mmCIF file of C-alpha atoms in Angstrom:
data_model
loop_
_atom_site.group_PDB
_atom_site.id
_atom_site.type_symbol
_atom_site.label_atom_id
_atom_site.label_comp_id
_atom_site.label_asym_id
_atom_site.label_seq_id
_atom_site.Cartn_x
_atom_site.Cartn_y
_atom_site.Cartn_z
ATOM 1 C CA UNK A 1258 -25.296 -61.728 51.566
ATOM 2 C CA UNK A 1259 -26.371 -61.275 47.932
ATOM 3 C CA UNK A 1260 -28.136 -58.032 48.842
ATOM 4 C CA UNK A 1261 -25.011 -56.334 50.448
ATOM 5 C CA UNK A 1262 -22.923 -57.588 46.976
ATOM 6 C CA UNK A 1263 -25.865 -55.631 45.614
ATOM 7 C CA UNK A 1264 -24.880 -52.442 48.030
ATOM 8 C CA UNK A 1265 -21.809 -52.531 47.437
ATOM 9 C CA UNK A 1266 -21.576 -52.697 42.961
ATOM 10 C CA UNK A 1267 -22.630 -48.862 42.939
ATOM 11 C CA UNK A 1268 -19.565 -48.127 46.036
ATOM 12 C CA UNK A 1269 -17.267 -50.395 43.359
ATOM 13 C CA UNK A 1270 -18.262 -48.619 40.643
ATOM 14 C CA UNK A 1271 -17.765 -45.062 41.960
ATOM 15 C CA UNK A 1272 -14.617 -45.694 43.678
ATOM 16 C CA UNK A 1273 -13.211 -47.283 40.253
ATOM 17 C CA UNK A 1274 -14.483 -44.041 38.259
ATOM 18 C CA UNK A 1275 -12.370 -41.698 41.126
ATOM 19 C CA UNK A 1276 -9.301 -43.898 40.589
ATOM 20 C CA UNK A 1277 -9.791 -43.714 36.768
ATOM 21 C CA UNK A 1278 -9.809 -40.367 37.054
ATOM 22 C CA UNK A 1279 -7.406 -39.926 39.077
ATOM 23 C CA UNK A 1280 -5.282 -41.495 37.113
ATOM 24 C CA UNK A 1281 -5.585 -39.925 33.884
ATOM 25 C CA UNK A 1282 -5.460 -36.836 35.697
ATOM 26 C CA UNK A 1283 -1.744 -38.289 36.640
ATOM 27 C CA UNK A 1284 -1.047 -39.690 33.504
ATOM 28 C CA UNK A 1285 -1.978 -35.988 31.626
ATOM 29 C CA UNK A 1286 0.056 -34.049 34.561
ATOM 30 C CA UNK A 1287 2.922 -36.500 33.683
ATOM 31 C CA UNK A 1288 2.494 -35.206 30.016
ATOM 32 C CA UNK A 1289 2.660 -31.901 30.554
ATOM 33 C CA UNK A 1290 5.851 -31.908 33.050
ATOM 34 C CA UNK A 1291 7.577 -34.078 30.285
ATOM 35 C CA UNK A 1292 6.568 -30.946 27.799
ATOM 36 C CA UNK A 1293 7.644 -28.780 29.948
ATOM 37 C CA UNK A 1294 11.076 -30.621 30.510
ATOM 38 C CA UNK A 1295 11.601 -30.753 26.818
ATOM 39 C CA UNK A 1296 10.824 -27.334 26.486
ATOM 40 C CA UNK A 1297 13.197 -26.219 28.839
ATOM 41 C CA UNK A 1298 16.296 -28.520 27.340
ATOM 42 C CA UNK A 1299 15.353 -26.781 23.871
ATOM 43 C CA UNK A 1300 15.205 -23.225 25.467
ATOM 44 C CA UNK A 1301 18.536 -23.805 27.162
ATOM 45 C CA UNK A 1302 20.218 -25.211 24.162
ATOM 46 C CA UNK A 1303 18.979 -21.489 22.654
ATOM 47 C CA UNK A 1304 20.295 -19.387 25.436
ATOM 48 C CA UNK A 1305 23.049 -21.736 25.174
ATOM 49 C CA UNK A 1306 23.693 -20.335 21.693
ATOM 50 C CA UNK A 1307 23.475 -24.038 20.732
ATOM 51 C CA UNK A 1308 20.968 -23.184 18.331
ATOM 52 C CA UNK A 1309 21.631 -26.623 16.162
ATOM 53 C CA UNK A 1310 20.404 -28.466 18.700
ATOM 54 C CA UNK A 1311 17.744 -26.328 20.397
ATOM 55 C CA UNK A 1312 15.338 -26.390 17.099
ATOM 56 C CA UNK A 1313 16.244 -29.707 16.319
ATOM 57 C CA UNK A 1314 15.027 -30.317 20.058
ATOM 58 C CA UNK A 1315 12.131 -27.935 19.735
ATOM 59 C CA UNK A 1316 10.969 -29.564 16.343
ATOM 60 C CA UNK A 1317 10.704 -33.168 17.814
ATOM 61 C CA UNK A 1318 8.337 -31.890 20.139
ATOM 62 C CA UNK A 1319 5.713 -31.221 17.731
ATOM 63 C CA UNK A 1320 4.795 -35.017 17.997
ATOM 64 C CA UNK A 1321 4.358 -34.433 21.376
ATOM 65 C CA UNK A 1322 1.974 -31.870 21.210
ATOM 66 C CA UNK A 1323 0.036 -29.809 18.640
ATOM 67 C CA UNK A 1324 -1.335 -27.817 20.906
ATOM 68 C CA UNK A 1325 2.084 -26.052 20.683
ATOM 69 C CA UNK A 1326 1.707 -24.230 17.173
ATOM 70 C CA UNK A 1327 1.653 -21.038 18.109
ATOM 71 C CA UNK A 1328 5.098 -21.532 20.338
ATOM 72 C CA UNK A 1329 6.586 -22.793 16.854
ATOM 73 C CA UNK A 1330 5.619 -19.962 14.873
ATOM 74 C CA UNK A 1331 6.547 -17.244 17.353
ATOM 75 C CA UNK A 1332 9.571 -19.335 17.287
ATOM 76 C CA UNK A 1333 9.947 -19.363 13.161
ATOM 77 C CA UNK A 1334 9.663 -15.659 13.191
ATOM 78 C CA UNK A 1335 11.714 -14.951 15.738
ATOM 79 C CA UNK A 1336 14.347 -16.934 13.187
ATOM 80 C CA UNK A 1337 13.042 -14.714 9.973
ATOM 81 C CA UNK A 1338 13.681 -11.227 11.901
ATOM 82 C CA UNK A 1339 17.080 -12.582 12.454
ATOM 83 C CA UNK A 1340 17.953 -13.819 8.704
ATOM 84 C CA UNK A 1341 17.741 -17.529 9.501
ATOM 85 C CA UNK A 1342 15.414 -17.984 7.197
ATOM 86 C CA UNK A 1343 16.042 -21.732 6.440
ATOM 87 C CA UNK A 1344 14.790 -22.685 10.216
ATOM 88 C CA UNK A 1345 11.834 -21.112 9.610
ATOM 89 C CA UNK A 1346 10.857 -22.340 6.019
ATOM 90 C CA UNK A 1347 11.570 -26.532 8.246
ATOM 91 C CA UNK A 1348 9.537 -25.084 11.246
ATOM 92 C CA UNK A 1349 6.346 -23.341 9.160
ATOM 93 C CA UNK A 1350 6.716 -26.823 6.892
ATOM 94 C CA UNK A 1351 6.897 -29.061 9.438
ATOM 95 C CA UNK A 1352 3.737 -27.422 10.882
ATOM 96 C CA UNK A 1353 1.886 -27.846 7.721
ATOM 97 C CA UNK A 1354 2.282 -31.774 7.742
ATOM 98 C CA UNK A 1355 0.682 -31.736 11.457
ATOM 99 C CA UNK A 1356 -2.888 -33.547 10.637
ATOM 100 C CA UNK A 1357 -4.461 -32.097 13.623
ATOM 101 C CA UNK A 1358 -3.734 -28.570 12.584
ATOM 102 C CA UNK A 1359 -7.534 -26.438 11.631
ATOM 103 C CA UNK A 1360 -7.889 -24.539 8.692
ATOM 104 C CA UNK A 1361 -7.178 -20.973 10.469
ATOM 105 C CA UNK A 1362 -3.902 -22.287 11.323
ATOM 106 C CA UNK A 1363 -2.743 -23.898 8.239
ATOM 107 C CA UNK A 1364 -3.979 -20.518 6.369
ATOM 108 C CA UNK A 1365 -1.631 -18.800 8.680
ATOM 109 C CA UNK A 1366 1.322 -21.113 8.406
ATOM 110 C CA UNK A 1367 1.142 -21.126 4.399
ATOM 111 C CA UNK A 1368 1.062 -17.365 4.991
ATOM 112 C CA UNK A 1369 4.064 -17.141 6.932
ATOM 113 C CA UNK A 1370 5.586 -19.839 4.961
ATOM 114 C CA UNK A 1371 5.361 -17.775 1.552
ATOM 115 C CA UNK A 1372 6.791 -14.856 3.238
ATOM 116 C CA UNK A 1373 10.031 -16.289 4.052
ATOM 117 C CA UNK A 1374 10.154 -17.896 0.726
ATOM 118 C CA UNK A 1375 9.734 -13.978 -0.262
ATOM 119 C CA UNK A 1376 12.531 -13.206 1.754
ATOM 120 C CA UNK A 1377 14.446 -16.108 0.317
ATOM 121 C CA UNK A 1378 14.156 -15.141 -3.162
ATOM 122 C CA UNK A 1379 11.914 -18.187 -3.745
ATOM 123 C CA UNK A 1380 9.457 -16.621 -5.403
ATOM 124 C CA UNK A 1381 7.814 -19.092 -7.456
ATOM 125 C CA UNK A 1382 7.642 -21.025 -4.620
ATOM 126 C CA UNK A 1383 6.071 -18.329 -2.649
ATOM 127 C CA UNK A 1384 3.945 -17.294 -5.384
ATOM 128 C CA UNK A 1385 2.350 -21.373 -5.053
ATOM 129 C CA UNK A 1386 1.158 -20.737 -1.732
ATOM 130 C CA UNK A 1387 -0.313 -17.224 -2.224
ATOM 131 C CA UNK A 1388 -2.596 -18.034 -4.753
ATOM 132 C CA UNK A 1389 -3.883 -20.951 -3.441
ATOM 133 C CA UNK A 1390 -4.821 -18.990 -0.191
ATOM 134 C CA UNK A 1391 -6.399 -16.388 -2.485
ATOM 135 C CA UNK A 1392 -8.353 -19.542 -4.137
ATOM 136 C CA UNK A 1393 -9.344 -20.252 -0.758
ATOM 137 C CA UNK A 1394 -10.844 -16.224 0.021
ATOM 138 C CA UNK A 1395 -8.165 -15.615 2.496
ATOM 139 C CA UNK A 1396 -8.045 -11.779 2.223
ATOM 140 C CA UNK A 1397 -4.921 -11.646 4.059
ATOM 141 C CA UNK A 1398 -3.055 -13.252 1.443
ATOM 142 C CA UNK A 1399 -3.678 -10.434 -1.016
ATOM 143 C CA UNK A 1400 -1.055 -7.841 0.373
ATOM 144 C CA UNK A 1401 1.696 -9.930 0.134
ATOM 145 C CA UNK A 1402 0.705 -11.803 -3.448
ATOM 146 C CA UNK A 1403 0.486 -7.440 -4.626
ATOM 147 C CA UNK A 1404 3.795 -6.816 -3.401
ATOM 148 C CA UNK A 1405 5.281 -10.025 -5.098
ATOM 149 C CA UNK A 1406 3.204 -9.241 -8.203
ATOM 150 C CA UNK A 1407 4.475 -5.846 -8.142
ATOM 151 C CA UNK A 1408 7.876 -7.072 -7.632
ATOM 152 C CA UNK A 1409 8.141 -9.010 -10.659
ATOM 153 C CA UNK A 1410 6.206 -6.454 -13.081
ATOM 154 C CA UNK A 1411 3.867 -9.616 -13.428
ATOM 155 C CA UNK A 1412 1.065 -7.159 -14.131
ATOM 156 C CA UNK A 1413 -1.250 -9.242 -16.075
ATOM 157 C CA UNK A 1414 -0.917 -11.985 -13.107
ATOM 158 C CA UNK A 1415 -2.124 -9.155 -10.893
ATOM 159 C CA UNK A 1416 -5.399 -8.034 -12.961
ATOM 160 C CA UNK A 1417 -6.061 -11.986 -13.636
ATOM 161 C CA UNK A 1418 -6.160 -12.487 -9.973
ATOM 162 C CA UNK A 1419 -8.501 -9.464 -9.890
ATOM 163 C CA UNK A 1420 -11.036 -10.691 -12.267
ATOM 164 C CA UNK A 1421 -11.118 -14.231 -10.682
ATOM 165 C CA UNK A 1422 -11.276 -12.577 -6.730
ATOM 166 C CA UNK A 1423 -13.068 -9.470 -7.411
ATOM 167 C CA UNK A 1424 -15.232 -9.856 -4.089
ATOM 168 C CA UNK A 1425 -12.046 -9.996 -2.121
ATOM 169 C CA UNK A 1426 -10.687 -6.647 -3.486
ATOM 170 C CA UNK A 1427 -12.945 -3.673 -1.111
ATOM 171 C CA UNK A 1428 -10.324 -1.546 0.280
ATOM 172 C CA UNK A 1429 -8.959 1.620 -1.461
ATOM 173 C CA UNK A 1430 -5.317 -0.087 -0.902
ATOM 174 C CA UNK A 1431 -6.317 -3.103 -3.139
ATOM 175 C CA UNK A 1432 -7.852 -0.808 -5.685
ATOM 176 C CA UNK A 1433 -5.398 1.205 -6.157
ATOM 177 C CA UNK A 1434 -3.269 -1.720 -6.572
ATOM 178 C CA UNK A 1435 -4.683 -3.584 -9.261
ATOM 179 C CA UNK A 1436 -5.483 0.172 -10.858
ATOM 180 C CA UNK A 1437 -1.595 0.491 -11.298
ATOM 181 C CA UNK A 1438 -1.531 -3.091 -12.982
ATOM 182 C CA UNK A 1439 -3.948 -2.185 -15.374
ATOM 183 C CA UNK A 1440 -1.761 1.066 -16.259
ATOM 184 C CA UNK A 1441 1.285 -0.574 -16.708
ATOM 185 C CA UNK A 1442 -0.278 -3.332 -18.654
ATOM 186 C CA UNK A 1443 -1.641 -0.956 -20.821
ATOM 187 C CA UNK A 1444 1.358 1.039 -21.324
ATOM 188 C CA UNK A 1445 3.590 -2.341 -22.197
ATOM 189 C CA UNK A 1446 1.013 -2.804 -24.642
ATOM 190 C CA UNK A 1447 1.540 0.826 -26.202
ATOM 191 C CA UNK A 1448 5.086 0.371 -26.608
ATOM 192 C CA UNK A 1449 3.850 -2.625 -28.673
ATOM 193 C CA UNK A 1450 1.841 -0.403 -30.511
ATOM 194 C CA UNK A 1451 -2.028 -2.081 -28.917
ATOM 195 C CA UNK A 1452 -4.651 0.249 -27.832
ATOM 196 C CA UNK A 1453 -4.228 1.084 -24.213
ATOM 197 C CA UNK A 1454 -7.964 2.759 -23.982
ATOM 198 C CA UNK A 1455 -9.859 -0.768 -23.180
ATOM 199 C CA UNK A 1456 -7.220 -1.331 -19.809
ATOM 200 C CA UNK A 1457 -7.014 2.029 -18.397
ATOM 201 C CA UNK A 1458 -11.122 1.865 -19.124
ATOM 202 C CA UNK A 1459 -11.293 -1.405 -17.164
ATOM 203 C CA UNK A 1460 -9.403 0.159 -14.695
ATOM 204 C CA UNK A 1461 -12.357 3.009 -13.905
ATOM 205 C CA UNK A 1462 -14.500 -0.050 -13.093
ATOM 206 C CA UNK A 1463 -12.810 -1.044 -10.038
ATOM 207 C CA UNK A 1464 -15.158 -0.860 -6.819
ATOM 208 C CA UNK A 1465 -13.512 2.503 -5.777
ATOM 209 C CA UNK A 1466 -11.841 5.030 -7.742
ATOM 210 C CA UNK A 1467 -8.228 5.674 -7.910
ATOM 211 C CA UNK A 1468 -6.004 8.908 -9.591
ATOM 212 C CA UNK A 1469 -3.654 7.107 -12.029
ATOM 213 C CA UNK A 1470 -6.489 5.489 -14.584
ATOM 214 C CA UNK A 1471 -8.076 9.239 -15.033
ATOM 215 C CA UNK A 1472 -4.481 10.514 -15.559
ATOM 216 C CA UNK A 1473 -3.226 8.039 -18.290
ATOM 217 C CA UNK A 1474 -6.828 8.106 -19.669
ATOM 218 C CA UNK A 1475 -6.253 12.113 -20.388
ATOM 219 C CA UNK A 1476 -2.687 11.721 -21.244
ATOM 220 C CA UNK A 1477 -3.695 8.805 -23.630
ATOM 221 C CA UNK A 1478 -6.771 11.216 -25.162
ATOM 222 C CA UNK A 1479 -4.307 14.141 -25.402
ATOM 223 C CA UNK A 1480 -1.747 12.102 -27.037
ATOM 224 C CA UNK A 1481 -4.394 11.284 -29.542
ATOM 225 C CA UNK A 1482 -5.249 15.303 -29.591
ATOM 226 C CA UNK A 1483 -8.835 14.589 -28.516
ATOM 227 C CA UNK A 1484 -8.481 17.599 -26.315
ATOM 228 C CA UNK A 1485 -12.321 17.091 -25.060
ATOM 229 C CA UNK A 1486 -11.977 13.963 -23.735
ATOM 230 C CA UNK A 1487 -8.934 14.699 -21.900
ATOM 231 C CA UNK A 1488 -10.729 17.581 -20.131
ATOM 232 C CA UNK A 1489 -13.491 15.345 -19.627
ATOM 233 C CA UNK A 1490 -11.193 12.598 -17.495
ATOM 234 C CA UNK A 1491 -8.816 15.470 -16.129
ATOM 235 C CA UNK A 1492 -12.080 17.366 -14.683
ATOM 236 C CA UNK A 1493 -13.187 14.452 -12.871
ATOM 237 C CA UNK A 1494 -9.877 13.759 -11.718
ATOM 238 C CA UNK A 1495 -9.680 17.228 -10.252
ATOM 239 C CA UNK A 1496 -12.588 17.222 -8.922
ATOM 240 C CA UNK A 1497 -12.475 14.030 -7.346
ATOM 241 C CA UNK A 1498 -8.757 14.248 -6.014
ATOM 242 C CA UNK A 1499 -7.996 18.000 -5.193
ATOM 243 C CA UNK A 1500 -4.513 16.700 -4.157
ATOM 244 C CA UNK A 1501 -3.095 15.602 -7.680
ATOM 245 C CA UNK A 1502 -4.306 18.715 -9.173
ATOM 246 C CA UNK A 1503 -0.988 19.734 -9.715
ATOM 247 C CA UNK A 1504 -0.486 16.425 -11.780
ATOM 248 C CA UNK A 1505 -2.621 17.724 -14.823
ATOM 249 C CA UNK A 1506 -3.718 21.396 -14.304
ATOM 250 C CA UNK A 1507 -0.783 22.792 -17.001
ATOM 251 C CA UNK A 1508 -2.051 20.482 -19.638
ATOM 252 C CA UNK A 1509 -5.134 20.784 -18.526
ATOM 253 C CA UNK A 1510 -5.395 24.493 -19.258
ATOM 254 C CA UNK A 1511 -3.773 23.993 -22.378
ATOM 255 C CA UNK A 1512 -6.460 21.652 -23.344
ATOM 256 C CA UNK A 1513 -8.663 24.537 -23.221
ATOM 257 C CA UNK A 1514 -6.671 26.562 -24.824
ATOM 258 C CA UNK A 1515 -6.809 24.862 -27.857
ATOM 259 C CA UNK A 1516 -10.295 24.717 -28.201
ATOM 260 C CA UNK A 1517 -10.453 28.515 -27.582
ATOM 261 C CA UNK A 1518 -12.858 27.910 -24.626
ATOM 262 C CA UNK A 1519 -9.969 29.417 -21.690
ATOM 263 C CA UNK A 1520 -12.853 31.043 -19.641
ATOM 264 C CA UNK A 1521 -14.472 28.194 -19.037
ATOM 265 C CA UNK A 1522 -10.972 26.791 -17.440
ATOM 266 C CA UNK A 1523 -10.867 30.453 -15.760
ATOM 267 C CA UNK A 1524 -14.549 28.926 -14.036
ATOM 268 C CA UNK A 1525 -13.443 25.216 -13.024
ATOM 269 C CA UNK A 1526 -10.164 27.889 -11.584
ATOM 270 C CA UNK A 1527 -12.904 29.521 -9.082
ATOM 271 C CA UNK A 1528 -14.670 26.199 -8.742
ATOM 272 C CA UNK A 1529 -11.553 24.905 -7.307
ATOM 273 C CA UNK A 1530 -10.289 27.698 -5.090
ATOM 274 C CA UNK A 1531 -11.866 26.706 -1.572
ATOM 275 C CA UNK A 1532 -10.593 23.402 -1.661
ATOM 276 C CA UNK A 1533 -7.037 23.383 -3.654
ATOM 277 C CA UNK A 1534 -3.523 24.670 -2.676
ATOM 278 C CA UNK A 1535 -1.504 27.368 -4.324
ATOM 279 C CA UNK A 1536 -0.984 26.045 -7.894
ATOM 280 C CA UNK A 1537 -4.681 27.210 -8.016
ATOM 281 C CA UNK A 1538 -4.892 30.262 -6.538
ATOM 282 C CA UNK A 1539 -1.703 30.957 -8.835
ATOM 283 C CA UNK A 1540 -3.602 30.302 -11.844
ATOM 284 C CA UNK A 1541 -6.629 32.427 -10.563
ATOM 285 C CA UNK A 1542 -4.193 35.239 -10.097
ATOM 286 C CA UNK A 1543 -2.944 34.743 -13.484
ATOM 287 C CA UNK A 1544 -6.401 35.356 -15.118
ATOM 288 C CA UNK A 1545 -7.028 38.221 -13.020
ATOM 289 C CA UNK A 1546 -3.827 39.859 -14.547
ATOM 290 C CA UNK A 1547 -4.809 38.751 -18.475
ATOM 291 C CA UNK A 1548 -8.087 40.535 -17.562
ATOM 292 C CA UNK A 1549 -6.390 43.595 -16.607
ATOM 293 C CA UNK A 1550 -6.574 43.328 -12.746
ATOM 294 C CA UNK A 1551 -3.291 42.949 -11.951
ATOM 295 C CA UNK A 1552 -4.105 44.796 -8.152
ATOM 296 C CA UNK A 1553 -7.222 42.554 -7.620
ATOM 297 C CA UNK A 1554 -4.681 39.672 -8.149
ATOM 298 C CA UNK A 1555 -1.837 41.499 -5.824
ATOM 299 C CA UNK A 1556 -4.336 41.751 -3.263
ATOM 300 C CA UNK A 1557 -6.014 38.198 -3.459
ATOM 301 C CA UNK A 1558 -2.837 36.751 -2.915
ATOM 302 C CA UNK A 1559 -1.571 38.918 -0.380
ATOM 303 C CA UNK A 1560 -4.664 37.917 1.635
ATOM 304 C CA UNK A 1561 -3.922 34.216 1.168
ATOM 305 C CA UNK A 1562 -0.344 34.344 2.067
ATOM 306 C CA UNK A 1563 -1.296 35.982 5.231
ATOM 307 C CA UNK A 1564 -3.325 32.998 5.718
ATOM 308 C CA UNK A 1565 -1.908 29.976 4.086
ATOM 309 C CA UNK A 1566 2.175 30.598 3.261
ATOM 310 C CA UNK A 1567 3.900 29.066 0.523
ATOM 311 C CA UNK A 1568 7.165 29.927 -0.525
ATOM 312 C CA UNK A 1569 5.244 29.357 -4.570
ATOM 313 C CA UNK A 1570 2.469 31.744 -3.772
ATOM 314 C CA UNK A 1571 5.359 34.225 -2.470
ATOM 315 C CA UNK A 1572 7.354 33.677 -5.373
ATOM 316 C CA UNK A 1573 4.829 34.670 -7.805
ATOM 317 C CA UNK A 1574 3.689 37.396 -5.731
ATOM 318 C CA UNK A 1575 7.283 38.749 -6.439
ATOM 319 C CA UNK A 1576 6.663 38.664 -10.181
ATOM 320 C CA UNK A 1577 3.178 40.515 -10.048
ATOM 321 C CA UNK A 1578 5.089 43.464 -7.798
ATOM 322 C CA UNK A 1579 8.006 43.908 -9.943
ATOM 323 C CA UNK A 1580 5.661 44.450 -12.954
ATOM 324 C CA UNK A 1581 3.855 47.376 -10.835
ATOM 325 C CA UNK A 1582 7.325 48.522 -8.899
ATOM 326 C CA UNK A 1583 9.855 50.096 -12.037
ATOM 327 C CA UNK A 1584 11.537 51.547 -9.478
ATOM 328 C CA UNK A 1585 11.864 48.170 -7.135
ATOM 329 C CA UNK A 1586 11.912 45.953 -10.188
ATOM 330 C CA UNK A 1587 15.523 44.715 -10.437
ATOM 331 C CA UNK A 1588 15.432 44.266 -6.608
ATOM 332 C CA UNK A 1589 12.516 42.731 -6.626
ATOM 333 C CA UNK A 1590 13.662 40.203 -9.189
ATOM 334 C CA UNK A 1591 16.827 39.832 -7.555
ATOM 335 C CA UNK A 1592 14.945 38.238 -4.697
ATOM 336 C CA UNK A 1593 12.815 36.023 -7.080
ATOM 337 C CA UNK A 1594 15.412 34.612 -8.343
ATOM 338 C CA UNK A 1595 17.061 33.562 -4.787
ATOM 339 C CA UNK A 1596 13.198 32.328 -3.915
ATOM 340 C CA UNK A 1597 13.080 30.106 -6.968
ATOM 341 C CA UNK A 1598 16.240 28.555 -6.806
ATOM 342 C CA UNK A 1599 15.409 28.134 -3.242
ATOM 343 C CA UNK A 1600 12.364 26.445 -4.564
ATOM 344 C CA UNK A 1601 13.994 24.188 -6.776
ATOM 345 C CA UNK A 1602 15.852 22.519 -3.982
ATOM 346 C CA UNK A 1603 12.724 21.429 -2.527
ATOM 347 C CA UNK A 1604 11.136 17.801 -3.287
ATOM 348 C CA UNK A 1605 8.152 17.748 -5.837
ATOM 349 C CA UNK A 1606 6.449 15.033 -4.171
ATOM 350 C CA UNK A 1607 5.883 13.083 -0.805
ATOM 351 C CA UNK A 1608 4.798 9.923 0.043
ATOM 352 C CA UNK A 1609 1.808 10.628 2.414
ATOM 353 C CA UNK A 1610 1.960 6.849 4.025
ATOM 354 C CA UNK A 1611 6.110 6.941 4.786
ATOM 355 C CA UNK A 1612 7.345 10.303 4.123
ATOM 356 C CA UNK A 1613 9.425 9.422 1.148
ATOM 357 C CA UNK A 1614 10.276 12.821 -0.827
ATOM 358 C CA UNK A 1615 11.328 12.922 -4.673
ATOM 359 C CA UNK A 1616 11.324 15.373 -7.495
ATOM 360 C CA UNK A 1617 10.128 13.089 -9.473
ATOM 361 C CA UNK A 1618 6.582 11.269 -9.576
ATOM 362 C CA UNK A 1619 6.670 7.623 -8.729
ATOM 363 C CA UNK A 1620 3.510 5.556 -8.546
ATOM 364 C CA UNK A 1621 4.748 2.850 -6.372
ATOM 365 C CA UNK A 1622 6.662 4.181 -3.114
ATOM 366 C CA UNK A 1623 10.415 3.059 -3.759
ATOM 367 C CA UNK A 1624 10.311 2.779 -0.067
ATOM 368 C CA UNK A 1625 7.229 1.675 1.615
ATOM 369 C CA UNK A 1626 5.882 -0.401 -1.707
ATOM 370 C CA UNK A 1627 2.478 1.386 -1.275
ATOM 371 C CA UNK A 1628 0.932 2.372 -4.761
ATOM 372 C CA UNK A 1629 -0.884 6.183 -5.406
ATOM 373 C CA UNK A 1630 0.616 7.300 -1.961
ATOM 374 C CA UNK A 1631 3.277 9.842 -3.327
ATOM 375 C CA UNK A 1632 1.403 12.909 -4.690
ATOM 376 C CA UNK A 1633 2.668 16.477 -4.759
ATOM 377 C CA UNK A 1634 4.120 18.066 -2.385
ATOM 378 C CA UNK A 1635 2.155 20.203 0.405
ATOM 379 C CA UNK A 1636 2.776 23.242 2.676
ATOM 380 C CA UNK A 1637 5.113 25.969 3.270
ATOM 381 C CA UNK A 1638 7.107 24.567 0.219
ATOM 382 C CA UNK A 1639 4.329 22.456 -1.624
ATOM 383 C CA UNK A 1640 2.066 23.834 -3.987
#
């Protein structure tokens, strides 16, 4: 008798596991249809348009589950694209006081949560959240604390942030950036008569190099009527960024001017040529005619038009003819004249990330926020 009780423990034991398990498996499916009930009372109350109720329905489930955190924040921005941005600030901070939440998550949600306090107008508040996820090395954090920074004009914030996260700050966007903050915080501290040259130097340091520091650097040294060192900034500006050549290449050649050195601008001219637009090739045209070769520069531009059109290049080529054509000349003018003003209608500048057009330079895109993006103005009707 005692040996079949013996037998019989292990059948006991295995048949009480399968029953155990059994019944947690019933107790978990139980669970889940209860979720799933409560989910579809909160979704109805949303179709329902009773949208009081639904997220007060949909909140309470988040002691239910946290495995449902990413339903909630689909949910919370669902409520920012629509303006209701009080339901999501409760949702993304009743999410934050979850203690189950991991660290990816609560990054995110403190993300998400200072955007809508962006939207809001709760800046400070916003502004809180940012930096402590920039503390934390959360690179995603850094568009959104630019934006805010550049928002405000908080420019020192910006290049304080910079110097405390300088690992963070790799891409060209993020550069450029905190290259702009150093340029306006230098020029606030012209207009209260400070030297500007230690911030826009600072700027040149930054792990990739951006247009505006080089500009204000040769605008600051020509201010000062250091014409060398403004060539020496401009050329590598030039050199580096073909596409803001029209930026600086009239001061530029002036710079030269003054120092009586104006063939050695004539050279950087041909240096240029195979990889700049028609401002260029205008200005090679123009030495060709102070040398005496006004046909050479007829015919080099002729050439180019046939292969590159601009209404600029055309324009000039107008001028050069008349001077050769007595008999065409007043006609020839005539048409000028209904080129240029044709010209003049025509934006200056383009924003090459949105498209945004202006005929006058902006550093930050008015539209699309982006900093350095709007240069000068390219094709048929660029230069």
């Amino acid at each position: 008798m005692i040996e079949l009780l013996f037998l019989l423990l292990p059948v006991a034991a295995a048949y009480g596991y399968v029953m155990g398990k059994n019944s947690a498996k019933n107790q978990a499916h139980e669970q889940n249809r209860k979720i799933t009930s409560e989910y579809s009372k909160g979704l109805k109350f949303l179709l329902d348009r009773e949208e009081d109720q639904g997220l007060e329905h949909l909140i309470k489930l988040l002691e239910v589950s946290a495995d449902s955190v990413e339903h909630y924040l689909i949910l919370a921005t669902l409520f920012r694209k629509r303006g209701e941005l009080d339901r999501a600030i409760r949702i993304h901070e009743l999410l934050l006081k979850q203690p189950s939440l991991d660290m990816q998550v609560i990054q995110s949600c403190k993300l998400a949560l200072a955007e809508d306090y962006i939207m809001a107008g709760l800046l400070d508040s916003a502004e809180e959240h940012l930096v402590e996820l920039v503390k934390a090395d959360y690179e995603e954090a850094l568009t959104p604390i630019i934006q805010l920074y550049s928002q405000t004009r908080e420019w020192q914030k910006g290049v304080n942030m910079y110097e405390s996260h300088a690992e963070l700050f790799t891409e060209q966007i993020y550069c450029a950036a905190i290259a702009n903050f150093y340029c306006e915080a230098a020029l606030e501290n012209q207009a209260s008569q400070q030297d500007t040259a230690d911030y826009l130097e600072r700027a040149l340091k930054l792990p990739r190099t951006t247009i505006r520091p080089l500009y204000e650097l040769g605008h600051d040294a020509l201010g000062k009527e250091d014409n060398v060192k403004a060539i020496y900034y401009w050329r590598k500006l030039v050199s580096q960024f073909p596409c803001a050549i029209p930026l600086v290449l009239q001061d530029l050649h002036v710079c030269y001017q003054r120092l009586n050195i104006e063939h050695e601008f004539h050279t950087l001219v041909n240096d240029l040529l195979k990889t700049s637009g028609v401002l260029v090739k205008i200005k090679h045209c123009e030495g060709l005619v102070e040398a005496g070769h006004t046909q050479q520069a007829v015919d080099y531009l002729t050439d180019s038009l046939k292969r590159e059109p601009s209404i600029r290049g055309f324009s000039f080529l107008l001028k050069l003819l008349a001077t050769r054509q007595d008999k065409f000349q007043s006609v020839l003018n005539e048409v000028d004249n209904l080129v240029s003003a044709y010209v003049e209608t025509k934006p200056d500048y383009q924003c090459r990330n949105c498209g945004f057009t202006s005929h006058k330079l902006y550093w930050l895109c008015p539209s699309c926020k982006s900093w350095e993006s709007i240069l000068p103005s390219q094709g048929v009707d660029g230069y």
